[in-house]
mmCIF file of C-alpha atoms in Angstrom:
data_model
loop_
_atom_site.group_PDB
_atom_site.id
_atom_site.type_symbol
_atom_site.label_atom_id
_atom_site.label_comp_id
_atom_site.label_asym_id
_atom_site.label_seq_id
_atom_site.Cartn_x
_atom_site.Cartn_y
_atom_site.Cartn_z
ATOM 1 C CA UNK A 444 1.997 59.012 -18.557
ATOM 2 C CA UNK A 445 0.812 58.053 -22.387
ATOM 3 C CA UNK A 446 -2.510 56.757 -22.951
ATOM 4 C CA UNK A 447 -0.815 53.257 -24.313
ATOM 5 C CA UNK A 448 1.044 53.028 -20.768
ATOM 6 C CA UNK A 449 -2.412 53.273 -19.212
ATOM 7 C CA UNK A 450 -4.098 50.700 -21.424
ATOM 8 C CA UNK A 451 -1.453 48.093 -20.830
ATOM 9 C CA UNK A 452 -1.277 48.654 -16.990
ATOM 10 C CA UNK A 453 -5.122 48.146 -17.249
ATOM 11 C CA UNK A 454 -5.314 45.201 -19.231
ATOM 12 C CA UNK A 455 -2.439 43.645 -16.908
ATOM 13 C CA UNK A 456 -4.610 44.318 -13.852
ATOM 14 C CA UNK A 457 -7.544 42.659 -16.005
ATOM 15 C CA UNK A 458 -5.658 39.748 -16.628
ATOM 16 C CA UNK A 459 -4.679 38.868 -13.089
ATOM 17 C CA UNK A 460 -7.945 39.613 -11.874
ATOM 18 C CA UNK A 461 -9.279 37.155 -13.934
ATOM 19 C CA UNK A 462 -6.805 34.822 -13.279
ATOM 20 C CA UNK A 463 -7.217 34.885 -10.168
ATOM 21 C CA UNK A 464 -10.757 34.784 -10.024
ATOM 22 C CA UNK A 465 -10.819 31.679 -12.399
ATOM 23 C CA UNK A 466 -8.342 30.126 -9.382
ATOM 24 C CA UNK A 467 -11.206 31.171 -6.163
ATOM 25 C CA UNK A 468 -13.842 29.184 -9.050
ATOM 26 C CA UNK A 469 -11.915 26.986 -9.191
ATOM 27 C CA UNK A 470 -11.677 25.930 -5.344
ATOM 28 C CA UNK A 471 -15.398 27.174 -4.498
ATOM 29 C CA UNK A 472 -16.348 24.546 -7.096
ATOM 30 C CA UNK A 473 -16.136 21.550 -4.331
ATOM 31 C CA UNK A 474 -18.651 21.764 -1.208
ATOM 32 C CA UNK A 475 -17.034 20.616 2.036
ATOM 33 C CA UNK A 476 -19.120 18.496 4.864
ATOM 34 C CA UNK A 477 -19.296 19.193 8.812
ATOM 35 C CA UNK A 478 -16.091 17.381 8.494
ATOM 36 C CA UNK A 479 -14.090 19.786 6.400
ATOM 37 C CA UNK A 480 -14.610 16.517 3.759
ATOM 38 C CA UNK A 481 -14.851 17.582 -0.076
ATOM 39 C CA UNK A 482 -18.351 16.202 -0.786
ATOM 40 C CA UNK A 483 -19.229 14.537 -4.318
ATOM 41 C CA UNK A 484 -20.928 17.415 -6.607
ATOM 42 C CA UNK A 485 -24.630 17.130 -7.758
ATOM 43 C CA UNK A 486 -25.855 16.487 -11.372
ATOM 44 C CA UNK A 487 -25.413 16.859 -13.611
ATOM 45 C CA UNK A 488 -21.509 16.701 -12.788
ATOM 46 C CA UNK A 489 -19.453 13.801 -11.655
ATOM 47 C CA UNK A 490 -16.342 13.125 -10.112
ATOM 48 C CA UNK A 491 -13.229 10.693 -10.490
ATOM 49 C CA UNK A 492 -9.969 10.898 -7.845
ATOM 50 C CA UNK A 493 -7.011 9.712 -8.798
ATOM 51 C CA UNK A 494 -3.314 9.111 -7.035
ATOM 52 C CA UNK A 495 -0.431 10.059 -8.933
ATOM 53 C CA UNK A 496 2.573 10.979 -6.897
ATOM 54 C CA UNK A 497 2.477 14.917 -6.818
ATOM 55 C CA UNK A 498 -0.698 16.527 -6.629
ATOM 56 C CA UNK A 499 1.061 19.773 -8.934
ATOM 57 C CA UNK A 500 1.588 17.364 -11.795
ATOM 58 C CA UNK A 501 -1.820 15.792 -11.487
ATOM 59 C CA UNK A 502 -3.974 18.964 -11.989
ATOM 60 C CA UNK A 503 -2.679 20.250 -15.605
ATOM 61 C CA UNK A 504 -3.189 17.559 -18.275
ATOM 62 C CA UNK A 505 -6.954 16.993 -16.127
ATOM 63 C CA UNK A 506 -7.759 21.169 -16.492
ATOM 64 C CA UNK A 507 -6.659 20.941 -20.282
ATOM 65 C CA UNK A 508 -9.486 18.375 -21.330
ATOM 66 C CA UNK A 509 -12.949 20.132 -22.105
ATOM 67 C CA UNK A 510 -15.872 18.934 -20.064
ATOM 68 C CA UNK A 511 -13.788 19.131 -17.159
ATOM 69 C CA UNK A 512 -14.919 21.286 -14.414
ATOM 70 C CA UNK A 513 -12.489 21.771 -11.943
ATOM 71 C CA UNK A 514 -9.425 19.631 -9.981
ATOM 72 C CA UNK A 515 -9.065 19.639 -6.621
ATOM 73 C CA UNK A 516 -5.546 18.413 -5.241
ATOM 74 C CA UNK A 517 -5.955 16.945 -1.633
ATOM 75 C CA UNK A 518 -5.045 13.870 0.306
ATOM 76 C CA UNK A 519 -7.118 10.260 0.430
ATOM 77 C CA UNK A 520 -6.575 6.898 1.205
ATOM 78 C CA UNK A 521 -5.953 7.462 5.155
ATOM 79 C CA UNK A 522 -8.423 7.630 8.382
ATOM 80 C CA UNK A 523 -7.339 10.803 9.779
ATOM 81 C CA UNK A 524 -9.671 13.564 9.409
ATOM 82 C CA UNK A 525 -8.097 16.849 8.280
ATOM 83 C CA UNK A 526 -4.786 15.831 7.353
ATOM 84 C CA UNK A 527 -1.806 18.328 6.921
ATOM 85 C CA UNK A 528 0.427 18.497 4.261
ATOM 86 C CA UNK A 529 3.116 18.337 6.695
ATOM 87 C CA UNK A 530 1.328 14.658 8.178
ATOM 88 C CA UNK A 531 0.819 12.981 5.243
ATOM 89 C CA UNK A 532 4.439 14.042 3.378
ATOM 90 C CA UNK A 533 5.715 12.396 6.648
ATOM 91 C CA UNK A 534 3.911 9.678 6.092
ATOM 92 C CA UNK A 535 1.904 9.764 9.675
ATOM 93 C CA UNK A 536 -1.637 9.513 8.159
ATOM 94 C CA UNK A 537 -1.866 6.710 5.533
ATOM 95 C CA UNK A 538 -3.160 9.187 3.126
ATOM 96 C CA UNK A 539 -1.825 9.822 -0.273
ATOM 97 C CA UNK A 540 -1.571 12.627 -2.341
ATOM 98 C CA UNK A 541 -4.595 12.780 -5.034
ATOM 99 C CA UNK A 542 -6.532 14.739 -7.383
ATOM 100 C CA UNK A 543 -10.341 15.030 -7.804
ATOM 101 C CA UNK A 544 -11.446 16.168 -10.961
ATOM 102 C CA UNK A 545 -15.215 17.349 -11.046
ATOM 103 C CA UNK A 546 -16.419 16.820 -14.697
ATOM 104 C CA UNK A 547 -19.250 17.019 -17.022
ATOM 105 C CA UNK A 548 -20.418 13.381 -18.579
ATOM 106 C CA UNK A 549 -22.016 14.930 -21.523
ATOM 107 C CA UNK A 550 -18.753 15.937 -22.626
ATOM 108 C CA UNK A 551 -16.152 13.993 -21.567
ATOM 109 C CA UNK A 552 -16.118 10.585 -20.233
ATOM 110 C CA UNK A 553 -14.511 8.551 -17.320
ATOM 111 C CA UNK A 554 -13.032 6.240 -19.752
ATOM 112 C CA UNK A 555 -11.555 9.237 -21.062
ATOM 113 C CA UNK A 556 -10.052 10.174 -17.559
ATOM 114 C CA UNK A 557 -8.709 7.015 -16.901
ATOM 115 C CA UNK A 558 -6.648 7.047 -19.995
ATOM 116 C CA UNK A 559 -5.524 10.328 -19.358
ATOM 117 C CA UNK A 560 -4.198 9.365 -15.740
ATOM 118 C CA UNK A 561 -2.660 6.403 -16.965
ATOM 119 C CA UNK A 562 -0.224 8.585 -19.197
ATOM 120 C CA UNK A 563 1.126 10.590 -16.648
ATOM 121 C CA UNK A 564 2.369 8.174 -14.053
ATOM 122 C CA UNK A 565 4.558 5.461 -13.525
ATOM 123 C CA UNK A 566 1.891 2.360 -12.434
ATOM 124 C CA UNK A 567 4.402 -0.191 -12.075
ATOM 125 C CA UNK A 568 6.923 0.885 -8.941
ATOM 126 C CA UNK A 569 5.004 0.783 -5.208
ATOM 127 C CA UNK A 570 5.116 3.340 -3.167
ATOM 128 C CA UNK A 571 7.036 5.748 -4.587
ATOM 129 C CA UNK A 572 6.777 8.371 -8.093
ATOM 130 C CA UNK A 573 9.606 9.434 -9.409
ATOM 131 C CA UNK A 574 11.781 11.694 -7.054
ATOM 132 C CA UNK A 575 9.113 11.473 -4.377
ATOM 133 C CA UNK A 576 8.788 8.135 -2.126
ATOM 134 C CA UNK A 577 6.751 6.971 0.510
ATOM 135 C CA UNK A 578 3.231 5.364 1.043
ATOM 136 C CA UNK A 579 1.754 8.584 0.361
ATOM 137 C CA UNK A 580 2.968 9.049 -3.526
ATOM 138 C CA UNK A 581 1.642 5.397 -4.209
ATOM 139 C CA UNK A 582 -0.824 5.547 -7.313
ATOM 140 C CA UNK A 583 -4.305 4.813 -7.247
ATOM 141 C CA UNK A 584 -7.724 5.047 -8.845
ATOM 142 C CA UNK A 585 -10.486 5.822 -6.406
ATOM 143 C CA UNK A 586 -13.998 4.824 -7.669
ATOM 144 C CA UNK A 587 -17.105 6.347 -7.055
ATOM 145 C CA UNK A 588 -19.822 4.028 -7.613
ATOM 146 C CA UNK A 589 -19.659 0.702 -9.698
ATOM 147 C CA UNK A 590 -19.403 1.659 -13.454
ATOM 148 C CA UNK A 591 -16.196 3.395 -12.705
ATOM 149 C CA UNK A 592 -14.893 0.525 -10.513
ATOM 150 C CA UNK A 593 -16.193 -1.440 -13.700
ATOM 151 C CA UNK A 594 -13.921 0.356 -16.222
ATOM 152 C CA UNK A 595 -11.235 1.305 -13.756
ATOM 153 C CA UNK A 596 -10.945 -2.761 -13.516
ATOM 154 C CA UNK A 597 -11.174 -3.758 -17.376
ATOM 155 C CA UNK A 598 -8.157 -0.497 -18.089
ATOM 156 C CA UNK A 599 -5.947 -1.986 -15.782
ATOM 157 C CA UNK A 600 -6.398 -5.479 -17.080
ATOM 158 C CA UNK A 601 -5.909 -3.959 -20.498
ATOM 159 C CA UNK A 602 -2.350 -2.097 -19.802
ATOM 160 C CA UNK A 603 -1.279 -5.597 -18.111
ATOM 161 C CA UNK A 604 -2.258 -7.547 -21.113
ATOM 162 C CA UNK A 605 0.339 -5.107 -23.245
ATOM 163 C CA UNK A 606 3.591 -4.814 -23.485
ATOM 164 C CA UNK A 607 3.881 -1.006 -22.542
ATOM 165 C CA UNK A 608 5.717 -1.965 -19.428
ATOM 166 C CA UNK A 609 7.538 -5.086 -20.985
ATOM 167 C CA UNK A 610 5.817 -7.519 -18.620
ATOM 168 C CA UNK A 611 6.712 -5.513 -15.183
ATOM 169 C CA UNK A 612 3.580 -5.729 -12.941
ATOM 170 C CA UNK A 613 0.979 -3.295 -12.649
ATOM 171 C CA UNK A 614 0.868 -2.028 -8.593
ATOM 172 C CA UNK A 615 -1.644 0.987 -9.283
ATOM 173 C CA UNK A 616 -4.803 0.364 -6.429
ATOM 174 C CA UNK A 617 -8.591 0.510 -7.329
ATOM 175 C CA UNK A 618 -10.528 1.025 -4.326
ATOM 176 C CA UNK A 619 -13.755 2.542 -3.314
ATOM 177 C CA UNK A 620 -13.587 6.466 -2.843
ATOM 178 C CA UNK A 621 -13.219 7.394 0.253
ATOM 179 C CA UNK A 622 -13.439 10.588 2.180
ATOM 180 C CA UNK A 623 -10.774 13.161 0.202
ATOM 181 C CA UNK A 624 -9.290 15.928 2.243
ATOM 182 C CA UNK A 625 -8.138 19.464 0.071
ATOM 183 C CA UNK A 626 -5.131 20.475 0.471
ATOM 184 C CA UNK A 627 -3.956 24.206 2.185
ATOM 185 C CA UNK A 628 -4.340 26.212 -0.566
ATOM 186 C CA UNK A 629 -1.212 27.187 -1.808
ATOM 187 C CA UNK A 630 -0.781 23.881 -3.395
ATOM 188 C CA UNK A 631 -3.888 24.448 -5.650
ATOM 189 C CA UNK A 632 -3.182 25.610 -9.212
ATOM 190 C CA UNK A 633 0.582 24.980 -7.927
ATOM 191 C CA UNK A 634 1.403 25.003 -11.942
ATOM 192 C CA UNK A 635 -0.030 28.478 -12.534
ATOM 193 C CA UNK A 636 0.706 30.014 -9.333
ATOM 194 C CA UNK A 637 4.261 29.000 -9.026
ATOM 195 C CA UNK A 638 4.992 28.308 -12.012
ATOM 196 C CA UNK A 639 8.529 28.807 -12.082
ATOM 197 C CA UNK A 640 9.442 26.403 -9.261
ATOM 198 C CA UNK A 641 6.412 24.089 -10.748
ATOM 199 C CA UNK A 642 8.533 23.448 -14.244
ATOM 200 C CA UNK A 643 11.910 22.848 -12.288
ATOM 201 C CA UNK A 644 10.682 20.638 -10.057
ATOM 202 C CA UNK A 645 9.181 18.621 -13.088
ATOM 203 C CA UNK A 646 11.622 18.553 -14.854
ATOM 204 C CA UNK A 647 14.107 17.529 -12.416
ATOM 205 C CA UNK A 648 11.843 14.912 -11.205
ATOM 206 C CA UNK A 649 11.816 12.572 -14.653
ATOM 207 C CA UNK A 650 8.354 12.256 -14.799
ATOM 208 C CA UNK A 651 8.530 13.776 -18.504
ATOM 209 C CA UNK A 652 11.817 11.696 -18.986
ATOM 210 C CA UNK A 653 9.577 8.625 -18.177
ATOM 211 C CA UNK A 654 6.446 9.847 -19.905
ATOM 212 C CA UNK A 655 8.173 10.029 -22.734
ATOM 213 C CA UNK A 656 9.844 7.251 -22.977
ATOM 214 C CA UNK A 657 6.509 5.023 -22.479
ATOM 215 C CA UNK A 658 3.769 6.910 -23.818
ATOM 216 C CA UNK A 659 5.904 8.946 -26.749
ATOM 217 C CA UNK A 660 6.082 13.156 -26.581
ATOM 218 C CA UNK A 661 2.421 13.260 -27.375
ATOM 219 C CA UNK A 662 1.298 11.458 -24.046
ATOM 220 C CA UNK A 663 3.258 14.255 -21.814
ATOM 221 C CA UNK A 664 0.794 17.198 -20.276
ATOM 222 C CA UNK A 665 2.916 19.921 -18.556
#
C-alpha cells in the first residue's frame, strides 16, 4: 500500500463527506411546523417557490446563483397535508411539484429569481412540462408577501408584451404561497445524487431542446 494510494483514498473519503454533509445543510436549512409544513426562514433570509414541472430540474440553475441559500423541492398548490410523491404524481392531491429557494436579499434579488425561473420552463402550455403532464407539473410563481406578488405581476406582463413566445399566451399562475410540503428525500439534490439518471432524463425530456431554442444556449442551467 504506497503512501500516494493512501492520500487519494483519503481525500476521496473527504470529498464525499463533504458532499454529503453540504446535502444534510442543505435540507436542515428549512424548519418544518406541527404540520410537517416547511415554514418561511427568519431574517435576514427570504424565500420565493416556484412551479416548474420537475422538481430535479428546478433545483440546479437556483443553487448556482450566489446569495442563494438553499432549494428545497416539495409539493404546493393542493389542501392535503403531507402529500406523497406517489399522490400528487397521480394527480390525487391538487398539489404541484415546486421548488423553494431560501435566499439572501443583500445579495441577490427576487427580481433576479424570477428571471431565472422564467428561463427554464415552458410558461405557455397548461398543465403539462415537457415529457411530464398532469395538473401537478403546471407552472407557477408562489408569492410571499406583496412586493413579490408586485414584481411577479409586472414580469409576466413583460414576457406577454414580447415576442419570445410569438404571441402564444402566457398560462404560468401567481398566487399567494401557500403551505409547501418537502418532498421524501431522495428527490433532494436529485442532480448530484443521481446524477446519471438526472442528465438522461433531461435530456430526453426537451427541456434543453426548448430552452434553447427560446432563451439561446446561454439561458440553459443543467
Amino acid at each position: 500500500m504506497t503512501k500516494t494510494w493512501i492520500f487519494r483514498s483519503v481525500m476521496i473519503a473527504l470529498v464525499l463527506v463533504g458532499a454529503w454533509t453540504l446535502i444534510d445543510m442543505n435540507k436542515s436549512m428549512q424548519a418544518k411546523d406541527s404540520q410537517g409544513a416547511v415554514q418561511v426562514p427568519k431574517a435576514p433570509y427570504k424565500v420565493a417557490t416556484f412551479a416548474g414541472g420537475c422538481f430535479w430540474c428546478m433545483e440546479p440553475p437556483f443553487d448556482k446563483l450566489p446569495g442563494v441559500i438553499s432549494t428545497t423541492s416539495g409539493y404546493t398548490g393542493g389542501k392535503e397535508p403531507r402529500p406523497t410523491y406517489e399522490q400528487v404524481s397521480r394527480g390525487q392531491t391538487g398539489h404541484t411539484e415546486a421548488v423553494q429557494v431560501v435566499y439572501d436579499p443583500n445579495k441577490v434579488s427576487y427580481s433576479k429569481l424570477v428571471d431565472v425561473f422564467w428561463r427554464q420552463i415552458d410558461p405557455t402550455t397548461p398543465n403539462r412540462q415537457f415529457v411530464d403532464v398532469g395538473a401537478q407539473y403546471r407552472t407557477g410563481i408562489y408569492t410571499h408577501g406583496d412586493e413579490q406578488k408586485k414584481i411577479a405581476l409586472a414580469s409576466r406582463a413583460a414576457l406577454e408584451k414580447s415576442t419570445r413566445y410569438g404571441g402564444a399566451k402566457i398560462v404560468t399562475e401567481i398566487e399567494p404561497a401557500g403551505s409547501f410540503w418537502a418532498a421524501e428525500d431522495y428527490h433532494q439534490n436529485y442532480y448530484q445524487t443521481h446524477a446519471y439518471k438526472y442528465k438522461f432524463y433531461r435530456f430526453n425530456s426537451g427541456r434543453d431542446q426548448y430552452l434553447e431554442k427560446i432563451w439561446g444556449k446561454d439561458a440553459v442551467h443543467k
